[in-house]
mmCIF file of C-alpha atoms in Angstrom:
data_model
loop_
_atom_site.group_PDB
_atom_site.id
_atom_site.type_symbol
_atom_site.label_atom_id
_atom_site.label_comp_id
_atom_site.label_asym_id
_atom_site.label_seq_id
_atom_site.Cartn_x
_atom_site.Cartn_y
_atom_site.Cartn_z
ATOM 1 C CA ALA A 1 0.000 0.000 0.000
ATOM 2 C CA VAL A 2 1.190 3.478 -0.870
ATOM 3 C CA GLY A 3 0.252 4.697 2.617
ATOM 4 C CA SER A 4 2.846 2.432 4.189
ATOM 5 C CA GLN A 5 5.589 4.333 2.341
ATOM 6 C CA VAL A 6 4.737 7.563 4.130
ATOM 7 C CA GLY A 7 7.082 7.189 7.040
ATOM 8 C CA GLU A 8 10.509 8.400 7.938
ATOM 9 C CA VAL A 9 14.068 7.405 8.637
ATOM 10 C CA LEU A 10 15.740 8.679 11.806
ATOM 11 C CA LEU A 11 19.458 9.125 12.238
ATOM 12 C CA TYR A 12 20.928 9.835 15.680
ATOM 13 C CA TYR A 13 23.730 9.088 18.092
ATOM 14 C CA CYS A 14 24.445 9.699 21.747
ATOM 15 C CA TYR A 15 27.823 9.492 23.427
ATOM 16 C CA CYS A 16 27.402 8.600 27.087
ATOM 17 C CA GLU A 17 28.636 6.063 29.605
ATOM 18 C CA VAL A 18 26.872 2.729 29.181
ATOM 19 C CA ARG A 19 27.623 0.381 32.084
ATOM 20 C CA ASP A 20 25.759 -2.591 30.618
ATOM 21 C CA PRO A 21 25.779 -2.515 26.793
ATOM 22 C CA GLU A 22 24.173 -5.996 26.552
ATOM 23 C CA LYS A 23 21.199 -4.843 28.587
ATOM 24 C CA LEU A 24 20.787 -1.638 26.567
ATOM 25 C CA CYS A 25 21.044 -3.719 23.393
ATOM 26 C CA ALA A 26 18.257 -6.083 24.468
ATOM 27 C CA TRP A 27 16.035 -3.141 25.472
ATOM 28 C CA GLN A 28 16.708 -1.373 22.189
ATOM 29 C CA LYS A 29 15.941 -4.477 20.135
ATOM 30 C CA ALA A 30 12.643 -5.026 21.939
ATOM 31 C CA LEU A 31 11.710 -1.366 21.479
ATOM 32 C CA CYS A 32 12.381 -1.408 17.734
ATOM 33 C CA GLN A 33 10.522 -4.701 17.270
ATOM 34 C CA HIS A 34 7.560 -3.379 19.239
ATOM 35 C CA LEU A 35 7.382 -0.293 16.986
ATOM 36 C CA HIS A 36 8.015 -2.320 13.800
ATOM 37 C CA LEU A 37 11.151 -0.325 13.046
ATOM 38 C CA THR A 38 13.886 -1.630 10.775
ATOM 39 C CA GLY A 39 17.473 -0.409 10.477
ATOM 40 C CA LYS A 40 20.780 -0.629 12.295
ATOM 41 C CA VAL A 41 21.637 0.265 15.874
ATOM 42 C CA ARG A 42 25.143 0.040 17.355
ATOM 43 C CA VAL A 43 25.518 -0.065 21.118
ATOM 44 C CA ALA A 44 28.843 0.238 22.965
ATOM 45 C CA SER A 45 30.149 1.258 26.349
ATOM 46 C CA GLU A 46 30.633 4.734 24.803
ATOM 47 C CA GLY A 47 27.006 5.175 23.722
ATOM 48 C CA ILE A 48 24.514 4.396 20.963
ATOM 49 C CA ASN A 49 24.285 5.130 17.234
ATOM 50 C CA GLY A 50 21.247 4.320 15.158
ATOM 51 C CA THR A 51 19.461 4.734 11.877
ATOM 52 C CA VAL A 52 15.916 3.355 11.934
ATOM 53 C CA GLY A 53 12.891 3.534 9.664
ATOM 54 C CA GLY A 54 9.171 3.152 10.209
ATOM 55 C CA SER A 55 5.822 4.939 10.207
ATOM 56 C CA LYS A 56 5.652 8.529 11.477
ATOM 57 C CA VAL A 57 3.679 7.344 14.510
ATOM 58 C CA ALA A 58 6.380 4.776 15.283
ATOM 59 C CA THR A 59 9.332 7.142 14.800
ATOM 60 C CA SER A 60 7.813 9.868 16.979
ATOM 61 C CA LEU A 61 7.070 7.320 19.715
ATOM 62 C CA TYR A 62 10.623 6.060 19.379
ATOM 63 C CA ILE A 63 12.021 9.556 19.941
ATOM 64 C CA LYS A 64 9.762 10.007 22.976
ATOM 65 C CA VAL A 65 10.925 6.756 24.552
ATOM 66 C CA MET A 66 14.594 7.465 23.762
ATOM 67 C CA LEU A 67 14.373 10.895 25.390
ATOM 68 C CA SER A 68 12.845 9.421 28.536
ATOM 69 C CA GLN A 69 15.458 6.652 28.852
ATOM 70 C CA PRO A 70 17.446 7.533 32.037
ATOM 71 C CA LEU A 71 20.782 6.730 30.317
ATOM 72 C CA PHE A 72 20.313 9.512 27.776
ATOM 73 C CA LYS A 73 18.619 12.039 30.092
ATOM 74 C CA ASN A 74 20.026 15.561 29.651
ATOM 75 C CA ILE A 75 22.391 14.353 26.902
ATOM 76 C CA LEU A 76 20.099 13.410 24.038
ATOM 77 C CA CYS A 77 17.531 15.974 22.889
ATOM 78 C CA GLN A 78 14.870 16.259 20.178
ATOM 79 C CA GLU A 79 17.331 18.219 18.018
ATOM 80 C CA ASP A 80 19.704 15.249 17.901
ATOM 81 C CA PHE A 81 17.334 13.245 15.713
ATOM 82 C CA LYS A 82 17.728 13.901 11.998
ATOM 83 C CA SER A 83 14.759 12.761 9.949
ATOM 84 C CA SER A 84 14.117 12.233 6.270
ATOM 85 C CA ALA A 85 11.281 10.797 4.189
ATOM 86 C CA GLY A 86 11.343 7.001 4.057
ATOM 87 C CA GLY A 87 10.128 4.165 6.227
ATOM 88 C CA ALA A 88 10.699 0.576 7.270
ATOM 89 C CA HIS A 89 11.070 -0.393 3.600
ATOM 90 C CA CYS A 90 14.397 1.469 3.435
ATOM 91 C CA PHE A 91 16.176 -1.344 5.304
ATOM 92 C CA PRO A 92 16.170 -5.093 4.686
ATOM 93 C CA ASP A 93 15.780 -5.894 8.389
ATOM 94 C CA LEU A 94 16.564 -4.831 11.948
ATOM 95 C CA ARG A 95 20.067 -5.250 13.318
ATOM 96 C CA VAL A 96 20.924 -4.280 16.870
ATOM 97 C CA GLY A 97 24.311 -5.263 18.251
ATOM 98 C CA VAL A 98 27.015 -4.529 20.791
ATOM 99 C CA PHE A 99 30.300 -3.206 19.384
ATOM 100 C CA LYS A 100 33.501 -1.715 20.691
ATOM 101 C CA GLU A 101 32.824 1.660 19.044
ATOM 102 C CA ILE A 102 29.540 3.232 17.957
ATOM 103 C CA VAL A 103 31.242 4.429 14.779
ATOM 104 C CA PRO A 104 33.899 2.069 13.388
ATOM 105 C CA MET A 105 37.101 4.134 13.343
ATOM 106 C CA GLY A 106 39.200 1.218 14.545
ATOM 107 C CA ILE A 107 40.765 3.054 17.472
ATOM 108 C CA ASP A 108 40.038 2.085 21.064
ATOM 109 C CA PRO A 109 37.688 4.677 22.613
ATOM 110 C CA LYS A 110 39.914 4.600 25.698
ATOM 111 C CA ILE A 111 42.815 5.865 23.587
ATOM 112 C CA VAL A 112 40.971 8.512 21.569
ATOM 113 C CA SER A 113 37.796 9.577 23.311
ATOM 114 C CA TYR A 114 34.802 11.485 21.972
ATOM 115 C CA LYS A 115 35.394 13.741 24.983
ATOM 116 C CA GLU A 116 38.381 15.300 23.193
ATOM 117 C CA THR A 117 36.261 16.404 20.257
ATOM 118 C CA GLY A 118 36.590 19.616 18.218
ATOM 119 C CA ILE A 119 34.507 22.786 18.564
ATOM 120 C CA HIS A 120 30.911 22.263 17.413
ATOM 121 C CA LEU A 121 29.506 24.819 14.981
ATOM 122 C CA SER A 122 25.796 25.255 14.289
ATOM 123 C CA PRO A 123 24.734 25.082 10.614
ATOM 124 C CA GLN A 124 24.602 28.920 10.566
ATOM 125 C CA GLU A 125 28.095 29.268 12.033
ATOM 126 C CA PHE A 126 29.453 26.609 9.686
ATOM 127 C CA HIS A 127 27.798 28.342 6.725
ATOM 128 C CA ARG A 128 29.531 31.619 7.610
ATOM 129 C CA GLU A 129 32.865 29.854 8.045
ATOM 130 C CA VAL A 130 32.583 28.154 4.638
ATOM 131 C CA GLU A 131 31.585 31.444 3.028
ATOM 132 C CA GLN A 132 34.653 33.137 4.479
ATOM 133 C CA TYR A 133 36.874 30.215 3.539
ATOM 134 C CA LEU A 134 35.661 30.224 -0.074
ATOM 135 C CA SER A 135 36.238 33.948 -0.494
ATOM 136 C CA GLN A 136 39.765 33.599 0.923
ATOM 137 C CA ALA A 137 40.505 30.501 -1.147
ATOM 138 C CA THR A 138 39.730 32.362 -4.383
ATOM 139 C CA GLN A 139 42.457 34.838 -3.417
ATOM 140 C CA GLY A 140 44.676 31.836 -2.697
ATOM 141 C CA GLN A 141 45.384 32.764 0.908
ATOM 142 C CA SER A 142 43.417 30.411 3.096
ATOM 143 C CA ASP A 143 44.748 29.012 6.355
ATOM 144 C CA THR A 144 41.739 26.713 6.505
ATOM 145 C CA ILE A 145 41.010 23.168 5.301
ATOM 146 C CA LEU A 146 37.413 22.159 4.724
ATOM 147 C CA LEU A 147 37.611 18.420 5.366
ATOM 148 C CA ASP A 148 35.047 15.832 4.339
ATOM 149 C CA CYS A 149 35.328 12.888 6.768
ATOM 150 C CA ARG A 150 33.277 10.525 4.653
ATOM 151 C CA ASN A 151 34.237 7.846 2.125
ATOM 152 C CA PHE A 152 35.034 8.618 -1.513
ATOM 153 C CA TYR A 153 31.762 7.200 -2.854
ATOM 154 C CA GLU A 154 29.829 9.504 -0.499
ATOM 155 C CA SER A 155 31.670 12.725 -1.380
ATOM 156 C CA LYS A 156 31.612 11.803 -5.068
ATOM 157 C CA ILE A 157 27.867 12.470 -5.372
ATOM 158 C CA GLY A 158 27.721 15.466 -3.019
ATOM 159 C CA HIS A 159 30.093 17.694 -1.053
ATOM 160 C CA PHE A 160 30.795 21.205 0.136
ATOM 161 C CA GLN A 161 32.383 23.445 -2.470
ATOM 162 C CA GLY A 162 36.138 23.676 -2.078
ATOM 163 C CA CYS A 163 36.426 20.728 0.270
ATOM 164 C CA LEU A 164 39.240 18.232 0.599
ATOM 165 C CA ALA A 165 37.617 14.811 0.166
ATOM 166 C CA PRO A 166 39.943 11.913 1.030
ATOM 167 C CA ASP A 167 39.898 9.046 -1.432
ATOM 168 C CA ILE A 168 39.247 6.448 1.279
ATOM 169 C CA ARG A 169 36.838 3.532 1.231
ATOM 170 C CA LYS A 170 36.195 3.132 4.964
ATOM 171 C CA PHE A 171 36.177 5.424 7.969
ATOM 172 C CA SER A 172 38.621 3.062 9.657
ATOM 173 C CA TYR A 173 41.230 4.302 7.130
ATOM 174 C CA PHE A 174 40.728 7.899 8.302
ATOM 175 C CA PRO A 175 43.305 7.778 11.138
ATOM 176 C CA SER A 176 45.989 6.513 8.730
ATOM 177 C CA TYR A 177 44.959 9.228 6.275
ATOM 178 C CA VAL A 178 45.601 11.824 8.977
ATOM 179 C CA ASP A 179 48.936 10.191 9.927
ATOM 180 C CA GLU A 180 50.154 10.044 6.325
ATOM 181 C CA ASN A 181 49.136 13.640 5.637
ATOM 182 C CA LEU A 182 50.108 15.389 8.871
ATOM 183 C CA GLU A 183 52.078 18.087 6.991
ATOM 184 C CA LEU A 184 48.864 19.127 5.292
ATOM 185 C CA PHE A 185 47.173 19.963 8.597
ATOM 186 C CA LYS A 186 50.103 21.804 10.152
ATOM 187 C CA ASP A 187 49.007 25.151 11.665
ATOM 188 C CA LYS A 188 45.712 24.971 9.802
ATOM 189 C CA ARG A 189 42.200 25.666 10.966
ATOM 190 C CA VAL A 190 40.225 22.564 10.056
ATOM 191 C CA LEU A 191 36.489 22.635 9.362
ATOM 192 C CA MET A 192 35.212 19.069 9.379
ATOM 193 C CA TYR A 193 31.891 17.613 8.358
ATOM 194 C CA CYS A 194 30.178 14.261 7.813
ATOM 195 C CA THR A 195 26.617 12.957 7.315
ATOM 196 C CA GLY A 196 25.114 13.339 10.782
ATOM 197 C CA GLY A 197 28.050 14.479 12.875
ATOM 198 C CA ILE A 198 29.152 11.236 14.490
ATOM 199 C CA ARG A 199 32.270 10.555 12.424
ATOM 200 C CA CYS A 200 33.469 14.081 13.247
ATOM 201 C CA GLU A 201 33.191 13.397 16.970
ATOM 202 C CA ARG A 202 35.897 10.748 16.853
ATOM 203 C CA GLY A 203 37.658 12.057 13.734
ATOM 204 C CA SER A 204 38.182 15.509 15.244
ATOM 205 C CA ALA A 205 39.359 13.933 18.510
ATOM 206 C CA TYR A 206 41.909 11.897 16.533
ATOM 207 C CA LEU A 207 43.103 14.931 14.590
ATOM 208 C CA ARG A 208 43.388 16.974 17.797
ATOM 209 C CA SER A 209 45.421 14.197 19.443
ATOM 210 C CA LYS A 210 48.124 14.809 16.819
ATOM 211 C CA ALA A 211 48.554 18.390 18.075
ATOM 212 C CA VAL A 212 49.394 19.906 14.675
ATOM 213 C CA CYS A 213 46.278 21.943 13.821
ATOM 214 C CA ARG A 214 45.599 25.440 15.028
ATOM 215 C CA GLU A 215 41.933 24.679 15.622
ATOM 216 C CA VAL A 216 39.497 21.920 14.765
ATOM 217 C CA TYR A 217 35.830 22.711 14.171
ATOM 218 C CA GLN A 218 33.007 20.383 13.215
ATOM 219 C CA LEU A 219 29.514 20.765 11.792
ATOM 220 C CA LYS A 220 26.980 19.941 14.499
ATOM 221 C CA GLY A 221 24.266 17.637 13.179
ATOM 222 C CA GLY A 222 26.264 17.054 10.008
ATOM 223 C CA ILE A 223 25.206 17.724 6.422
ATOM 224 C CA HIS A 224 21.738 16.499 7.401
ATOM 225 C CA LYS A 225 21.072 19.491 9.680
ATOM 226 C CA TYR A 226 22.893 21.906 7.366
ATOM 227 C CA LEU A 227 20.617 21.019 4.448
ATOM 228 C CA GLU A 228 17.511 21.595 6.562
ATOM 229 C CA GLU A 229 18.577 25.212 6.957
ATOM 230 C CA PHE A 230 20.482 25.775 3.714
ATOM 231 C CA PRO A 231 18.991 23.530 1.018
ATOM 232 C CA ASP A 232 20.678 25.774 -1.538
ATOM 233 C CA GLY A 233 23.826 26.576 0.419
ATOM 234 C CA PHE A 234 27.439 25.569 -0.156
ATOM 235 C CA TYR A 235 26.721 21.826 -0.133
ATOM 236 C CA ARG A 236 26.180 20.717 -3.711
ATOM 237 C CA GLY A 237 24.765 17.424 -4.939
ATOM 238 C CA LYS A 238 23.047 14.649 -3.030
ATOM 239 C CA LEU A 239 23.558 13.346 0.482
ATOM 240 C CA PHE A 240 24.622 9.693 0.551
ATOM 241 C CA VAL A 241 22.794 7.541 3.104
ATOM 242 C CA PHE A 242 23.542 3.985 4.215
ATOM 243 C CA ASP A 243 20.211 2.384 3.373
ATOM 244 C CA ASP A 244 18.303 1.256 0.308
ATOM 245 C CA ARG A 245 17.673 4.852 -0.782
ATOM 246 C CA TYR A 246 21.438 5.480 -1.264
ATOM 247 C CA ALA A 247 20.867 9.248 -1.454
ATOM 248 C CA ILE A 248 18.576 12.035 -0.362
ATOM 249 C CA CYS A 249 18.418 15.307 -2.195
ATOM 250 C CA SER A 250 17.871 18.908 -1.203
ATOM 251 C CA ASN A 251 18.454 20.517 -4.588
ATOM 252 C CA GLU A 252 18.489 19.376 -8.185
ATOM 253 C CA ASP A 253 22.257 19.498 -8.553
ATOM 254 C CA ILE A 254 24.056 16.534 -10.071
ATOM 255 C CA ILE A 255 27.814 16.762 -9.632
ATOM 256 C CA SER A 256 28.935 13.251 -10.555
ATOM 257 C CA ALA A 257 29.015 11.306 -13.803
ATOM 258 C CA CYS A 258 28.254 7.897 -15.255
ATOM 259 C CA ARG A 259 31.342 5.693 -14.962
ATOM 260 C CA TYR A 260 30.985 4.584 -18.567
ATOM 261 C CA CYS A 261 29.809 7.475 -20.755
ATOM 262 C CA GLY A 262 30.420 10.497 -18.543
ATOM 263 C CA VAL A 263 26.879 11.853 -18.659
ATOM 264 C CA LEU A 264 25.808 13.558 -15.406
ATOM 265 C CA TRP A 265 24.494 10.838 -13.123
ATOM 266 C CA ASP A 266 24.366 10.293 -9.359
ATOM 267 C CA GLN A 267 22.175 7.273 -8.676
ATOM 268 C CA TYR A 268 24.152 4.360 -7.330
ATOM 269 C CA LYS A 269 23.566 0.698 -8.010
ATOM 270 C CA LEU A 270 25.396 -2.281 -6.546
ATOM 271 C CA CYS A 271 28.005 -3.724 -8.888
ATOM 272 C CA SER A 272 26.396 -6.560 -10.826
ATOM 273 C CA SER A 273 29.277 -8.949 -10.201
ATOM 274 C CA GLN A 274 27.922 -11.415 -7.673
ATOM 275 C CA HIS A 275 30.419 -11.043 -4.851
ATOM 276 C CA CYS A 276 31.401 -7.411 -5.266
ATOM 277 C CA ARG A 277 29.942 -4.934 -2.797
ATOM 278 C CA GLN A 278 31.119 -1.778 -4.579
ATOM 279 C CA LEU A 279 28.681 0.865 -5.726
ATOM 280 C CA VAL A 280 28.684 1.982 -9.316
ATOM 281 C CA LEU A 281 27.340 5.030 -11.144
ATOM 282 C CA THR A 282 26.003 3.760 -14.426
ATOM 283 C CA CYS A 283 23.290 5.643 -16.316
ATOM 284 C CA PRO A 284 20.139 3.987 -17.760
ATOM 285 C CA SER A 285 21.456 3.869 -21.307
ATOM 286 C CA CYS A 286 24.735 2.226 -20.229
ATOM 287 C CA CYS A 287 22.743 -0.183 -18.051
ATOM 288 C CA LYS A 288 20.729 -1.149 -21.124
ATOM 289 C CA LYS A 289 23.999 -1.957 -22.882
ATOM 290 C CA GLY A 290 24.829 -4.289 -19.997
ATOM 291 C CA LEU A 291 27.456 -2.015 -18.457
ATOM 292 C CA THR A 292 26.541 -2.716 -14.864
ATOM 293 C CA ALA A 293 29.792 -3.523 -13.073
ATOM 294 C CA CYS A 294 32.123 -1.249 -11.117
ATOM 295 C CA CYS A 295 35.241 -2.030 -13.180
ATOM 296 C CA PRO A 296 36.475 -4.065 -16.180
ATOM 297 C CA VAL A 297 37.472 -7.010 -13.965
ATOM 298 C CA CYS A 298 33.956 -7.279 -12.560
ATOM 299 C CA GLN A 299 32.415 -6.637 -15.977
ATOM 300 C CA GLU A 300 34.345 -9.663 -17.283
ATOM 301 C CA LYS A 301 32.989 -11.767 -14.433
ATOM 302 C CA VAL A 302 29.449 -10.664 -15.248
ATOM 303 C CA LEU A 303 29.907 -11.631 -18.900
ATOM 304 C CA LYS A 304 31.256 -15.045 -17.951
ATOM 305 C CA VAL A 305 28.193 -15.442 -15.704
ATOM 306 C CA THR A 306 30.303 -17.073 -13.044
ATOM 307 C CA SER A 307 29.963 -20.775 -13.727
ATOM 308 C CA ARG A 308 32.388 -21.315 -10.859
ATOM 309 C CA ALA A 309 31.280 -23.150 -7.743
ATOM 310 C CA SER A 310 29.475 -20.577 -5.638
ATOM 311 C CA GLY A 311 31.573 -21.626 -2.668
ATOM 312 C CA GLN A 312 34.237 -19.141 -3.725
ATOM 313 C CA THR A 313 33.769 -15.655 -2.377
ATOM 314 C CA LEU A 314 35.432 -12.830 -4.268
ATOM 315 C CA LYS A 315 34.145 -10.148 -1.925
ATOM 316 C CA GLU A 316 35.484 -6.614 -2.372
ATOM 317 C CA GLU A 317 38.516 -7.736 -4.313
ATOM 318 C CA CYS A 318 38.415 -6.299 -7.765
ATOM 319 C CA GLU A 319 40.389 -3.867 -9.880
ATOM 320 C CA CYS A 320 38.965 -0.773 -8.160
ATOM 321 C CA THR A 321 39.942 -1.995 -4.739
ATOM 322 C CA ARG A 322 43.418 -2.991 -5.830
ATOM 323 C CA ARG A 323 44.070 0.147 -7.866
ATOM 324 C CA ARG A 324 43.136 2.613 -5.146
ATOM 325 C CA PRO A 325 45.878 3.216 -2.622
ATOM 326 C CA ARG A 326 44.369 2.336 0.706
ATOM 327 C CA VAL A 327 45.490 5.644 2.143
ATOM 328 C CA PRO A 328 46.134 8.422 -0.394
ATOM 329 C CA ILE A 329 48.986 10.869 0.215
ATOM 330 C CA GLU A 330 47.906 14.387 -0.670
ATOM 331 C CA ARG A 331 50.387 16.531 -2.576
ATOM 332 C CA VAL A 332 51.248 19.474 -0.308
ATOM 333 C CA SER A 333 48.512 21.752 -1.658
ATOM 334 C CA PRO A 334 45.344 19.718 -1.105
ATOM 335 C CA ARG A 335 43.562 18.521 -4.205
ATOM 336 C CA MET A 336 40.832 21.091 -3.940
ATOM 337 C CA LEU A 337 37.556 20.373 -5.543
ATOM 338 C CA ASP A 338 36.037 22.972 -7.803
ATOM 339 C CA THR A 339 35.218 26.005 -5.664
ATOM 340 C CA GLY A 340 32.920 27.499 -8.278
ATOM 341 C CA LYS A 341 29.205 26.774 -8.185
#
């Protein structure tokens, strides 16, 4: 029924001390099941991070219950929930689990804590900072780096003008990216952003632990909150999301291209090679021609229609993965993306 599509997807996180993650996990799972919510929730001793979808009635009840949970009292507030149109159909199922970190950076929270985070800027403050940065950058005299903390396939379809977008495939490569490019951040003011703000909490703490930057700022509420206030601001393109929608849009901009013919295109599909989990931008007319894989190696596999025993898993290993250096080294002046609109 069409009516069942009229729901929403919530994105939120809360850093707080969780004495009994297993107990919180069980409670959370029961709550989501009771409200017929689908999605993913990560629980750890450092807090909770979730993205869940369901009917509007269910999501608003969920927020109410979360805000009244004693663990999150006075830490989590209504503002911390980012919502977008969607519903339970946006996720294949419900997954609630206990992890070491609520965002997988691969660094023990005891070593780099969310408590050492950068300075939070509201969307308005961030907007002003970016505006100032862009006007300085055109005169070639900026002491600021606008850093996208997300993965390459996220920034490819949407990013802030003039940002530095690391060519990394996983957030767990971010610390090495910082280590390998320390020179780049020396004495700089860093403006960081990510989807909902959570990667910046740990990412900024990691960057600050290196003691090379002048200041580290981060966008509170992430791109999500920024777009609510500035749908036509300095963020161009779509916002990548980790569910079956792949992207949400605030303006009609398309900034990326079809991998095969170069026509403007920003709607991802999974690579058609059975075991590959890469996303590919391939436009409808290239799809019709059967160009549906992320790289020539995978395309070959598709054509051979893998007659191999399905016992073999070829997950994530293809030309694209092998060709991309795991951690790119930036050449002294950061590879700035086009600062023009």
